[in-house]
PDB file of C-alpha atoms and ligand atoms in Angstrom:
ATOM      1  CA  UNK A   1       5.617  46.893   9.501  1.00  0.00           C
ATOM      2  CA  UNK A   2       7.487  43.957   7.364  1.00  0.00           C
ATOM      3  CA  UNK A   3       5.085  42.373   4.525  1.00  0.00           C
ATOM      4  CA  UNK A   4       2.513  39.925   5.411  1.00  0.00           C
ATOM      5  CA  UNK A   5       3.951  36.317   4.349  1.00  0.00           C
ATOM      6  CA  UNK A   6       1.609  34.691   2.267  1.00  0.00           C
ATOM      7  CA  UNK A   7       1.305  31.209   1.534  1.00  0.00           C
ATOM      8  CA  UNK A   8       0.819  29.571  -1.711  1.00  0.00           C
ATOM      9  CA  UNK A   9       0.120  26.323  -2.995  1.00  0.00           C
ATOM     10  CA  UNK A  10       1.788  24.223  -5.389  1.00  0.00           C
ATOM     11  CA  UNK A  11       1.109  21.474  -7.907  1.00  0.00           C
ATOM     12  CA  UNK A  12       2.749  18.164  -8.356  1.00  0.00           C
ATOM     13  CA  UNK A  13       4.147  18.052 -11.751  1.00  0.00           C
ATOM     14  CA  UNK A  14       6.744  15.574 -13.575  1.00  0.00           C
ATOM     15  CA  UNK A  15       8.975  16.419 -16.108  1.00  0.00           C
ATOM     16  CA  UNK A  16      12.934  16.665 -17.078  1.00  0.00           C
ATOM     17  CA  UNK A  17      12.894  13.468 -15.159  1.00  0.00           C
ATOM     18  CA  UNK A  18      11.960  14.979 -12.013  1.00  0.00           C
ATOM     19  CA  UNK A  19       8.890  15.240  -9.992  1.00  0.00           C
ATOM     20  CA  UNK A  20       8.809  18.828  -9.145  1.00  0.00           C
ATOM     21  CA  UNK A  21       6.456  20.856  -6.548  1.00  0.00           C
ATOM     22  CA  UNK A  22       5.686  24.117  -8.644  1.00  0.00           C
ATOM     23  CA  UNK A  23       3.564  27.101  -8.925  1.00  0.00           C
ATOM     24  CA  UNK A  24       2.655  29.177 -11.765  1.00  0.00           C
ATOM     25  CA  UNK A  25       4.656  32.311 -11.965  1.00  0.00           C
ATOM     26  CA  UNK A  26       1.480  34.512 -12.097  1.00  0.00           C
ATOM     27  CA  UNK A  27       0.174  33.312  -9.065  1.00  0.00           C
ATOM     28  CA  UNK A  28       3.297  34.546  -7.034  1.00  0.00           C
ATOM     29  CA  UNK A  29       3.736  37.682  -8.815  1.00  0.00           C
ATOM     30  CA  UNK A  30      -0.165  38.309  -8.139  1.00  0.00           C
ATOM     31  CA  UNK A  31       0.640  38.153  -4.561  1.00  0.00           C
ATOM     32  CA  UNK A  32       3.539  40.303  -4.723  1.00  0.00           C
ATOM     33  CA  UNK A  33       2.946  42.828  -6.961  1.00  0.00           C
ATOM     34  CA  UNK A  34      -0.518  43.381  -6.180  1.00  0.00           C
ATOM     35  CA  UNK A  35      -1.201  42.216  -2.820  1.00  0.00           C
ATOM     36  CA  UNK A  36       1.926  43.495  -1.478  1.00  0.00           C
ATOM     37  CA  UNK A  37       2.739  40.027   0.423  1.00  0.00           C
ATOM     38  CA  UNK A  38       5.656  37.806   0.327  1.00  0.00           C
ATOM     39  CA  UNK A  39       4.799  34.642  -1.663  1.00  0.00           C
ATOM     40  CA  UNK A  40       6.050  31.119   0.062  1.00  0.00           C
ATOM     41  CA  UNK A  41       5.284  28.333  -1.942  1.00  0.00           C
ATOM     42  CA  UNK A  42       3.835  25.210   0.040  1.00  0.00           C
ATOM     43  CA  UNK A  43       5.274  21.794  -1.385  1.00  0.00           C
ATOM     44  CA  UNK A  44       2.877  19.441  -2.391  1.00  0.00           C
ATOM     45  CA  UNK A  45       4.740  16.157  -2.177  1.00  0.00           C
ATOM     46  CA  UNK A  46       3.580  12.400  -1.157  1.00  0.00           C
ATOM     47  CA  UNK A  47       4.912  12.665   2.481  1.00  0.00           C
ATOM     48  CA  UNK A  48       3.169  14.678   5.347  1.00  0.00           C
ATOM     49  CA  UNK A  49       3.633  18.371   5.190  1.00  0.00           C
ATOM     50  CA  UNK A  50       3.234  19.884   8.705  1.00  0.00           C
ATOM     51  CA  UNK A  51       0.529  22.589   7.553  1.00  0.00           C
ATOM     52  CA  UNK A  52       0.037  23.659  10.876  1.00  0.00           C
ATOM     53  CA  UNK A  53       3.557  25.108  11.566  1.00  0.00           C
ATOM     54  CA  UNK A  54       3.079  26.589   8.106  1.00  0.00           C
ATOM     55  CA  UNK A  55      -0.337  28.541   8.747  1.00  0.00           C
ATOM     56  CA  UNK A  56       1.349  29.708  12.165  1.00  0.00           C
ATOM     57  CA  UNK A  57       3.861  31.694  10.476  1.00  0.00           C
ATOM     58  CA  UNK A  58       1.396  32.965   7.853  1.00  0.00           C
ATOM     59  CA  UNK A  59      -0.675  35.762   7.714  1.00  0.00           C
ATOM     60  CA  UNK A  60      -2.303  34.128   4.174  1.00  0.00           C
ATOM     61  CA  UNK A  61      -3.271  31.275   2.045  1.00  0.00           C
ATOM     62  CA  UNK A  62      -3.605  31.834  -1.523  1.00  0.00           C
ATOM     63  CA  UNK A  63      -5.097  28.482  -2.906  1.00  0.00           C
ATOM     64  CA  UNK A  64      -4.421  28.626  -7.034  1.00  0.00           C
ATOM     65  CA  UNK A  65      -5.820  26.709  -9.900  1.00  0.00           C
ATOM     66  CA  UNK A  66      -4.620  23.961 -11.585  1.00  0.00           C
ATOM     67  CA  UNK A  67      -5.245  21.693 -14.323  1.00  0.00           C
ATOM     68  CA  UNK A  68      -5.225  18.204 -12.218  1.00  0.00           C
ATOM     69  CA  UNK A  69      -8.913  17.631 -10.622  1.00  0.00           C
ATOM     70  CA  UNK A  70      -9.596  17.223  -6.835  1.00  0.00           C
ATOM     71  CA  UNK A  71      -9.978  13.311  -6.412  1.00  0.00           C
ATOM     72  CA  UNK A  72     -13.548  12.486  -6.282  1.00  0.00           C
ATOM     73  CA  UNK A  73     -12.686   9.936  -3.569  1.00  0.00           C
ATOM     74  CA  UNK A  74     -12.481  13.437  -1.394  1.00  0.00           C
ATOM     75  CA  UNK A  75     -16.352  14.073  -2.115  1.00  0.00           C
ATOM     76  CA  UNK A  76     -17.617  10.907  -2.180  1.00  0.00           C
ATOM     77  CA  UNK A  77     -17.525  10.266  -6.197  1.00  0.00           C
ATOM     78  CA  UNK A  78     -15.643   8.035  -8.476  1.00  0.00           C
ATOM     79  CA  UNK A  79     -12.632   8.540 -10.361  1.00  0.00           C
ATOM     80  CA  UNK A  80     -12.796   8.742 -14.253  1.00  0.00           C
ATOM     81  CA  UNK A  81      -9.986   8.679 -17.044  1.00  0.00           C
ATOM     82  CA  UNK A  82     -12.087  11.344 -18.568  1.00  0.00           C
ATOM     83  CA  UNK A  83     -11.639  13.469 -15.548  1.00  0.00           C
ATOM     84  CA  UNK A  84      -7.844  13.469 -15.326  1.00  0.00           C
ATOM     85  CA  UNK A  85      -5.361  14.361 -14.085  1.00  0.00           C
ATOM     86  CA  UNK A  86      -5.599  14.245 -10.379  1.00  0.00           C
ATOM     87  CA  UNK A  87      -3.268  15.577  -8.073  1.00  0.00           C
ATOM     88  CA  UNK A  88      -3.149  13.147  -4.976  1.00  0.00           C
ATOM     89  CA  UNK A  89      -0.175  15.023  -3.174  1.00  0.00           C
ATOM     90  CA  UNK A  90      -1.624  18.539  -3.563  1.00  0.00           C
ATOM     91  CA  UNK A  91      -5.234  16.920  -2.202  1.00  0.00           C
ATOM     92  CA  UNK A  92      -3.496  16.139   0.684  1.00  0.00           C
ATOM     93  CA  UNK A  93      -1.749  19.144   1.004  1.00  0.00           C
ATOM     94  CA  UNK A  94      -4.398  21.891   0.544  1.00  0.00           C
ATOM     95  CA  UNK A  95      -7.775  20.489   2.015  1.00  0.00           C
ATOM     96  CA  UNK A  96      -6.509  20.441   5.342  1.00  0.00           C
ATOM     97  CA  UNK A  97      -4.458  23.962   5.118  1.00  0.00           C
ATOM     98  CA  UNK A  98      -8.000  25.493   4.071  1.00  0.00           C
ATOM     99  CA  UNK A  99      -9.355  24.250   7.032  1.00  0.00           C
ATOM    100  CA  UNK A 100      -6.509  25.012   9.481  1.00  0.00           C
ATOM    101  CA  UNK A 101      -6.565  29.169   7.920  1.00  0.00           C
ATOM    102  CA  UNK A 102     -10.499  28.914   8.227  1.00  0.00           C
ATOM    103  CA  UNK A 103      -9.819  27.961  11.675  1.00  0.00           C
ATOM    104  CA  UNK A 104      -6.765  30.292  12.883  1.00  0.00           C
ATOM    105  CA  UNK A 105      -8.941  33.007  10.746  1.00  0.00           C
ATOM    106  CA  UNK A 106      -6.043  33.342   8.491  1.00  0.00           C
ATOM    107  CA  UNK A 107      -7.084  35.762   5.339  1.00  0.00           C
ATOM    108  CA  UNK A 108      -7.983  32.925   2.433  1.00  0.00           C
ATOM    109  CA  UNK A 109      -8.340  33.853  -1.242  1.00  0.00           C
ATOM    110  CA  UNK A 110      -8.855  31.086  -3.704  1.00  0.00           C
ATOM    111  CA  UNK A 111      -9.051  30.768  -7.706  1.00  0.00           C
ATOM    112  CA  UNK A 112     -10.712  28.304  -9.648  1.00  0.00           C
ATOM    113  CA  UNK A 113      -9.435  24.747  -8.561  1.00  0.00           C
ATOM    114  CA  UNK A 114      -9.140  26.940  -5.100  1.00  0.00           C
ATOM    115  CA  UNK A 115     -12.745  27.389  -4.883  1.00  0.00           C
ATOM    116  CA  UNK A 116     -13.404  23.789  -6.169  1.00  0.00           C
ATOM    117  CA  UNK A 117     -10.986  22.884  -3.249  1.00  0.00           C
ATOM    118  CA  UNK A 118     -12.788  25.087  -0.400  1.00  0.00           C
ATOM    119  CA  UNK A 119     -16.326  23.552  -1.515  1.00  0.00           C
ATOM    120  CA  UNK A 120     -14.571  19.642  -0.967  1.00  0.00           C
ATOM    121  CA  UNK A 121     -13.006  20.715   2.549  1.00  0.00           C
ATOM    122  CA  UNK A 122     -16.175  22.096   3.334  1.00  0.00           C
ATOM    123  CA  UNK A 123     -18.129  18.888   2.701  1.00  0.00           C
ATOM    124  CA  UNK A 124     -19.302  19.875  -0.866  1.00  0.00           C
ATOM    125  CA  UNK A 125     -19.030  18.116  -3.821  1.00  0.00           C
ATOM    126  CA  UNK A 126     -17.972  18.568  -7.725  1.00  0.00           C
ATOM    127  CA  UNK A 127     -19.676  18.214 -11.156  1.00  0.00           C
ATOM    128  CA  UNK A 128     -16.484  17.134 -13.507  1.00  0.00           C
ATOM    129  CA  UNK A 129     -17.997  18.471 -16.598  1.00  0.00           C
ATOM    130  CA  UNK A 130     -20.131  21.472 -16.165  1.00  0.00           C
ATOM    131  CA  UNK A 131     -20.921  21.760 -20.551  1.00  0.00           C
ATOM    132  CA  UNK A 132     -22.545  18.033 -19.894  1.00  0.00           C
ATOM    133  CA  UNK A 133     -25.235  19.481 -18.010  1.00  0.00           C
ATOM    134  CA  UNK A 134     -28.201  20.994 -19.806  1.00  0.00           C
ATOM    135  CA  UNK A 135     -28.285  24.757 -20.288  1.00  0.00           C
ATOM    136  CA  UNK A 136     -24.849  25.432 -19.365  1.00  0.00           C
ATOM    137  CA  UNK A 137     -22.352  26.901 -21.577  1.00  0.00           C
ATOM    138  CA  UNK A 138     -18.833  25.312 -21.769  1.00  0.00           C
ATOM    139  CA  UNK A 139     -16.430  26.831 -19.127  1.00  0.00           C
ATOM    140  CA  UNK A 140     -13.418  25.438 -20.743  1.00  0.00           C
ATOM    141  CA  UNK A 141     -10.521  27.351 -22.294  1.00  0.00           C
ATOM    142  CA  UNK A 142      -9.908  28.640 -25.685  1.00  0.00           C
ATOM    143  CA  UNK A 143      -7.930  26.058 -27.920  1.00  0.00           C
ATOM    144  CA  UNK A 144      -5.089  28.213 -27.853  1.00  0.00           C
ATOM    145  CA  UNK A 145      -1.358  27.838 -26.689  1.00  0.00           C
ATOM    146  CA  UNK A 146      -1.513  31.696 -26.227  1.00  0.00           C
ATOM    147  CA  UNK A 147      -2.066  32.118 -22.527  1.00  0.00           C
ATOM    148  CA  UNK A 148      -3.475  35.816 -23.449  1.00  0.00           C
ATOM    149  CA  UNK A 149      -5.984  33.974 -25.517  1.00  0.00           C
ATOM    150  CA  UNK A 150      -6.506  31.862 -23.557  1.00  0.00           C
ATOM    151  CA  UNK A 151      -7.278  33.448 -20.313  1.00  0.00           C
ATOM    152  CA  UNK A 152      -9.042  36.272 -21.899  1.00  0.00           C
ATOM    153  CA  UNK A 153     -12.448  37.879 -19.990  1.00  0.00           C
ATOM    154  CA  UNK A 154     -14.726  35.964 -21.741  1.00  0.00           C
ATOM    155  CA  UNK A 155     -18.162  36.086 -19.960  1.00  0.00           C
ATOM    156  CA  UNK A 156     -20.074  38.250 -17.275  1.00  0.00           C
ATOM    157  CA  UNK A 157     -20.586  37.258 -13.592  1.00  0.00           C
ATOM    158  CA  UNK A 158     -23.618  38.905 -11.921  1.00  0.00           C
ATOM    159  CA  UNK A 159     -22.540  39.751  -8.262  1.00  0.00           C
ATOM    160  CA  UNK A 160     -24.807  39.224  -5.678  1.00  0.00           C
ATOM    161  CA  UNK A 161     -25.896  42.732  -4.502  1.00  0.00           C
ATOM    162  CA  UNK A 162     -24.446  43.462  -0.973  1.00  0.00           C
ATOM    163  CA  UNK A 163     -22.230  40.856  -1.136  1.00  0.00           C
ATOM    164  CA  UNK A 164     -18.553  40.562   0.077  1.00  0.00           C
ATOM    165  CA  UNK A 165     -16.989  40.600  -3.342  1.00  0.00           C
ATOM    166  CA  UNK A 166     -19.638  43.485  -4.322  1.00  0.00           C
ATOM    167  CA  UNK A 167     -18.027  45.576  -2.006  1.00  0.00           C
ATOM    168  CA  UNK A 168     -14.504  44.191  -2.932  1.00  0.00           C
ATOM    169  CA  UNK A 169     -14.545  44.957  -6.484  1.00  0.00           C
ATOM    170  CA  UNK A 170     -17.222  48.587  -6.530  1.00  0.00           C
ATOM    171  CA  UNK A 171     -19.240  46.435  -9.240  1.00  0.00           C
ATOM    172  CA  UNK A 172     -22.221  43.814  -9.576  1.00  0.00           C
ATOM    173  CA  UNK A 173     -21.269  42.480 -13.315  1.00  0.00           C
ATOM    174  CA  UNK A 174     -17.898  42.343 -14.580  1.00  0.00           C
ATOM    175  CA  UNK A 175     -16.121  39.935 -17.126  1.00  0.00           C
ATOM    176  CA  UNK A 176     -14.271  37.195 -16.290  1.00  0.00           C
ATOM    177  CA  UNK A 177     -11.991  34.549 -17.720  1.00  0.00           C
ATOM    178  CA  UNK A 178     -12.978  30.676 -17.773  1.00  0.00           C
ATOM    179  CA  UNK A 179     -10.401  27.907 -17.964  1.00  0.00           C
ATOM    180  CA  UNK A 180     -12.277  25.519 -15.596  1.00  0.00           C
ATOM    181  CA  UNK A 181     -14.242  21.826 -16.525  1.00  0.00           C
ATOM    182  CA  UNK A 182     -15.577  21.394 -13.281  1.00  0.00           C
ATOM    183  CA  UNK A 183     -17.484  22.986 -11.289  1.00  0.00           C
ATOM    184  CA  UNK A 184     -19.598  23.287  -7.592  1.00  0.00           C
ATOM    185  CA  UNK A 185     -21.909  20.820  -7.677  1.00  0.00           C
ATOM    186  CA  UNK A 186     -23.707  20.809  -3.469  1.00  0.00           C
ATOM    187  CA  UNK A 187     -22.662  23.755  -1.962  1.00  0.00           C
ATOM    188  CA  UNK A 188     -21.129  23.397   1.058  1.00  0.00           C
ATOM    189  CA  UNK A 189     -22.618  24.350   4.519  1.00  0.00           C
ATOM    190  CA  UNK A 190     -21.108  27.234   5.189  1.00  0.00           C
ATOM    191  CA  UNK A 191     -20.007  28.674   1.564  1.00  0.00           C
ATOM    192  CA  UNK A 192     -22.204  31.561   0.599  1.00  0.00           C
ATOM    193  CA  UNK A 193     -22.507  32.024  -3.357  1.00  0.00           C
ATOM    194  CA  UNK A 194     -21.569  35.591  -3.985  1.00  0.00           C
ATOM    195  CA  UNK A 195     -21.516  35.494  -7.727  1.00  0.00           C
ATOM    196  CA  UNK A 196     -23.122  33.473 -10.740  1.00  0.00           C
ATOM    197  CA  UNK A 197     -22.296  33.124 -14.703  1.00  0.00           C
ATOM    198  CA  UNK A 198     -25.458  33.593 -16.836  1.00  0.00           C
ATOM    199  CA  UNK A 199     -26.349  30.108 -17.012  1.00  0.00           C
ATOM    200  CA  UNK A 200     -26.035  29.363 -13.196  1.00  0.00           C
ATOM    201  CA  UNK A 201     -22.559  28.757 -12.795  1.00  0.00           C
ATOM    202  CA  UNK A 202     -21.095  29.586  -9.014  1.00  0.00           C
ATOM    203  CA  UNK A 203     -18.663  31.463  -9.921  1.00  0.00           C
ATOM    204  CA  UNK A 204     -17.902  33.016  -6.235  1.00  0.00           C
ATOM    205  CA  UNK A 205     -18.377  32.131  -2.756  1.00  0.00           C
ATOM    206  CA  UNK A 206     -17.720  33.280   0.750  1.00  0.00           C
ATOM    207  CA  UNK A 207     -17.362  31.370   3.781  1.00  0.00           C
ATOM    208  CA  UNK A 208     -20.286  32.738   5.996  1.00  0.00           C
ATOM    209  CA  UNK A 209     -18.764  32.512   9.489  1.00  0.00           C
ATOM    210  CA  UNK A 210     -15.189  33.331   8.248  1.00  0.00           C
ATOM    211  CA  UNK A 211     -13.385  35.578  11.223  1.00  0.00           C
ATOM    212  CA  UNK A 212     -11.401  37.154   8.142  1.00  0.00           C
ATOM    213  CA  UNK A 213     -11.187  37.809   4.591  1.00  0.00           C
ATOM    214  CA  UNK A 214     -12.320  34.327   2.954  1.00  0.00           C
ATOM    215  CA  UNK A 215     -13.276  34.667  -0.730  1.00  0.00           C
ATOM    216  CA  UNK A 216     -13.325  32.207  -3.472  1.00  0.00           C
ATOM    217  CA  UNK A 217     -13.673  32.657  -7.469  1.00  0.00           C
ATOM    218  CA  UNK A 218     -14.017  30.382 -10.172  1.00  0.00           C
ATOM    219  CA  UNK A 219     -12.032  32.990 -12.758  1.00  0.00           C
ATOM    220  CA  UNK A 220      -8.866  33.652 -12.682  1.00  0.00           C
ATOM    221  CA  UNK A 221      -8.163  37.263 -11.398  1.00  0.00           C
ATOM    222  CA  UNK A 222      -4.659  37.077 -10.799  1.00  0.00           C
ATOM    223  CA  UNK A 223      -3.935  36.760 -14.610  1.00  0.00           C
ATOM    224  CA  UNK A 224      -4.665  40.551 -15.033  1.00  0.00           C
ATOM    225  CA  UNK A 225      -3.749  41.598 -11.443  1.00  0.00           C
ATOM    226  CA  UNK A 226      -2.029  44.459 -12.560  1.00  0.00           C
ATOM    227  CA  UNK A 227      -4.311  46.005 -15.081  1.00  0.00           C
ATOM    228  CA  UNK A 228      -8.154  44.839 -14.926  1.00  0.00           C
ATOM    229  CA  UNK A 229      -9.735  46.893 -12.158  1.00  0.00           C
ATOM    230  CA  UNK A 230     -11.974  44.113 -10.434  1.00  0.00           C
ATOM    231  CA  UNK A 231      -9.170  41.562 -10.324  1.00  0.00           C
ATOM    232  CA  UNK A 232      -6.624  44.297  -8.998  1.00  0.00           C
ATOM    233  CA  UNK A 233      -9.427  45.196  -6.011  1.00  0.00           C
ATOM    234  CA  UNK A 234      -9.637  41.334  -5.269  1.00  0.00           C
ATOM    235  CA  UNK A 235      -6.061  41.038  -4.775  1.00  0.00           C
ATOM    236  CA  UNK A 236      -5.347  44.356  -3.044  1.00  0.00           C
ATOM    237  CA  UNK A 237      -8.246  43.334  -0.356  1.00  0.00           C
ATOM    238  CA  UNK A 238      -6.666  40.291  -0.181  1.00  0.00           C
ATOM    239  CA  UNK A 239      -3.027  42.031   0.454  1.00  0.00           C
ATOM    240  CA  UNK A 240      -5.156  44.686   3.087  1.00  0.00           C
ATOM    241  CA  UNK A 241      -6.526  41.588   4.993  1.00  0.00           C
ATOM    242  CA  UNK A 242      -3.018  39.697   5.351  1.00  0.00           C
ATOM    243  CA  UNK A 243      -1.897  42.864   6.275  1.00  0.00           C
ATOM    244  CA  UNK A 244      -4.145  43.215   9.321  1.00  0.00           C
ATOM    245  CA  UNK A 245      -4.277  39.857  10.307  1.00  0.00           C
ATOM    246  CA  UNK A 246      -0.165  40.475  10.173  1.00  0.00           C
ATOM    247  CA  UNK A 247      -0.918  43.401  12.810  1.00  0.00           C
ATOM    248  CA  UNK A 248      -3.026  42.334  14.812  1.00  0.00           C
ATOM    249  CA  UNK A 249      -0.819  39.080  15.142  1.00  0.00           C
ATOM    250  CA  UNK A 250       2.082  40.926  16.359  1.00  0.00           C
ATOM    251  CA  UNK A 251      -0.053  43.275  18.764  1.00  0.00           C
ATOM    252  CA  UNK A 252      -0.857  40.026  20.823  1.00  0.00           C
ATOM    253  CA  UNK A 253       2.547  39.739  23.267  1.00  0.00           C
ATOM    254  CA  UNK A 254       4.186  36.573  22.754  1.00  0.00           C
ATOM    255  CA  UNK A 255       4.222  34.341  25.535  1.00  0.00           C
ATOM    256  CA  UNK A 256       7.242  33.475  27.392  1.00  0.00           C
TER     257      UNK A 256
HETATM  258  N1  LIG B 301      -8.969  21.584 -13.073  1.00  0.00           N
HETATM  259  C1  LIG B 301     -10.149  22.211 -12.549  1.00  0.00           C
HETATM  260  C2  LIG B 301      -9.811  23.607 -12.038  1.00  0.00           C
HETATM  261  C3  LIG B 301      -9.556  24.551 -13.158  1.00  0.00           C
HETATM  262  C4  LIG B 301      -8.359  25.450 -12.967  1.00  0.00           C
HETATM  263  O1  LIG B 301      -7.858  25.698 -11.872  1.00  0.00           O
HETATM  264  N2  LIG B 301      -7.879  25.898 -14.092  1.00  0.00           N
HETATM  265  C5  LIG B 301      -6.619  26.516 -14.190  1.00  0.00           C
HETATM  266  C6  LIG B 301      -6.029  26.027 -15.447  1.00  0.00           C
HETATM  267  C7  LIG B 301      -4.888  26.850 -15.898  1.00  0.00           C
HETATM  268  C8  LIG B 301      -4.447  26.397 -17.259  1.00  0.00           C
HETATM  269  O2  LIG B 301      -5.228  25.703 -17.929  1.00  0.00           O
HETATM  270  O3  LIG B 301      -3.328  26.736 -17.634  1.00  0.00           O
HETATM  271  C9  LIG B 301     -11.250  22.284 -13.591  1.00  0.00           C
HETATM  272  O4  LIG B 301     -10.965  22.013 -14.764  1.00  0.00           O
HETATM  273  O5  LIG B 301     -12.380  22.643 -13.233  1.00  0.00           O
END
């Protein structure tokens, strides 16, 4: 059986006087070293990107973080300078691939602006700075240009006993990395909260009526893919699901 093909988004990001589409090396290497897939980056440019010939050749969406913001035209809010940078051409890229994989009942993992980007498609909506709010702590990243330091595990999650992601990962509290301003605000319809930080934070959800493997964190778990235990699990169920899905696919005869 070839590798499951996994898809992955990209950013829009300018610089060396391009505009480039581009993905964070960890992400890909997540997905292949850990979830045993092949990584295929999906462009995020200002021109229509045919995600539905895309998700019928996949057998996974990987939806990664980012620094740039979903648009708060997409839930009904109000851009902000304070709350920049967007990412207009990945917003138009990603909200409707989440909802074509939760329809085909593609396997969908997503990290941090990933899970910010499942709550939108979902009909949620998005605080844009969680340490405003009273009682929480600040989510944000270390001050550091180390990426070690900066993604370090940094605070529990509490794991909802029972849960998806409690059976994923063997464990109801784990540490967790934090590199994230915003945060779920409404919960969609649909999204089940699987995991909290101490002072409330969602920090994982699961889409209730998923046909397949649809998880969402706020962390970052494919920074230490390779050697912290619960983000290993997260990725290798990720990798088993695509797998499947990638089996079961090719049991079906093809028409014609
Ligand atoms: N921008 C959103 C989502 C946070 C996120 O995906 N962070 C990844 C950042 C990686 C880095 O800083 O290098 C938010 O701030 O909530």
């Amino acid at each position: 059986m070839s590798k499951p093909l996994i898809l992955v988004t990209s950013d829009q990001r300018s610089f060396d006087n391009f505009v480039w589409s581009a993905t964070q090396t960890q992400y890909l290497e997540a997905v292949s070293t850990v979830a045993g897939g092949v990584p295929v980056q999906v462009p995020a440019i200002d021109r229509p990107v045919d995600v539905e010939t895309l998700l019928d050749r996949a057998d996974g969406l990987f939806v990664t973080g980012s620094r740039s913001n979903v648009h708060p035209s997409r839930y009904g809010g109000s851009a902000t300078e304070e709350a920049e940078p967007y990412d207009l051409a990945r917003d138009q890229v990603t909200l409707p691939l989440i909802r074509g994989a939760l329809a085909r009942g593609l396997p969908l993992l997503a990290v941090c602006r990933g899970l910010q980007e499942l709550n939108v498609a979902l009909g949620g909506t998005l605080h844009p700075a969680l340490h405003s709010l009273s009682g929480r702590f600040d989510h944000r990243s270390p001050d550091s240009t180390d990426n070690k330091v900066r993604f370090k595990l940094s605070h529990q999650v509490d794991v909802v006993p029972g849960s998806q992601l409690a059976e994923i990962v063997g464990e109801t509290t784990f540490m967790v990395n934090s590199l994230h301003r915003q945060g779920i605000f409404t919960l969609a319809d649909g999204l089940v909260v699987e995991a909290t930080a101490p002072d409330g934070t969602i920090e994982a959800v699961r889409v209730a009526d998923a046909r397949g493997f649809a998880v969402a964190v706020q962390w970052h778990p494919e920074f230490w893919a390779e050697t912290d235990p619960p983000s290993r699990r997260i990725f290798e169920a990720f990798g088993a699901a695509a797998r499947r899905f990638r089996e079961t696919e090719i049991a079906v005869p093809v028409a014609g």
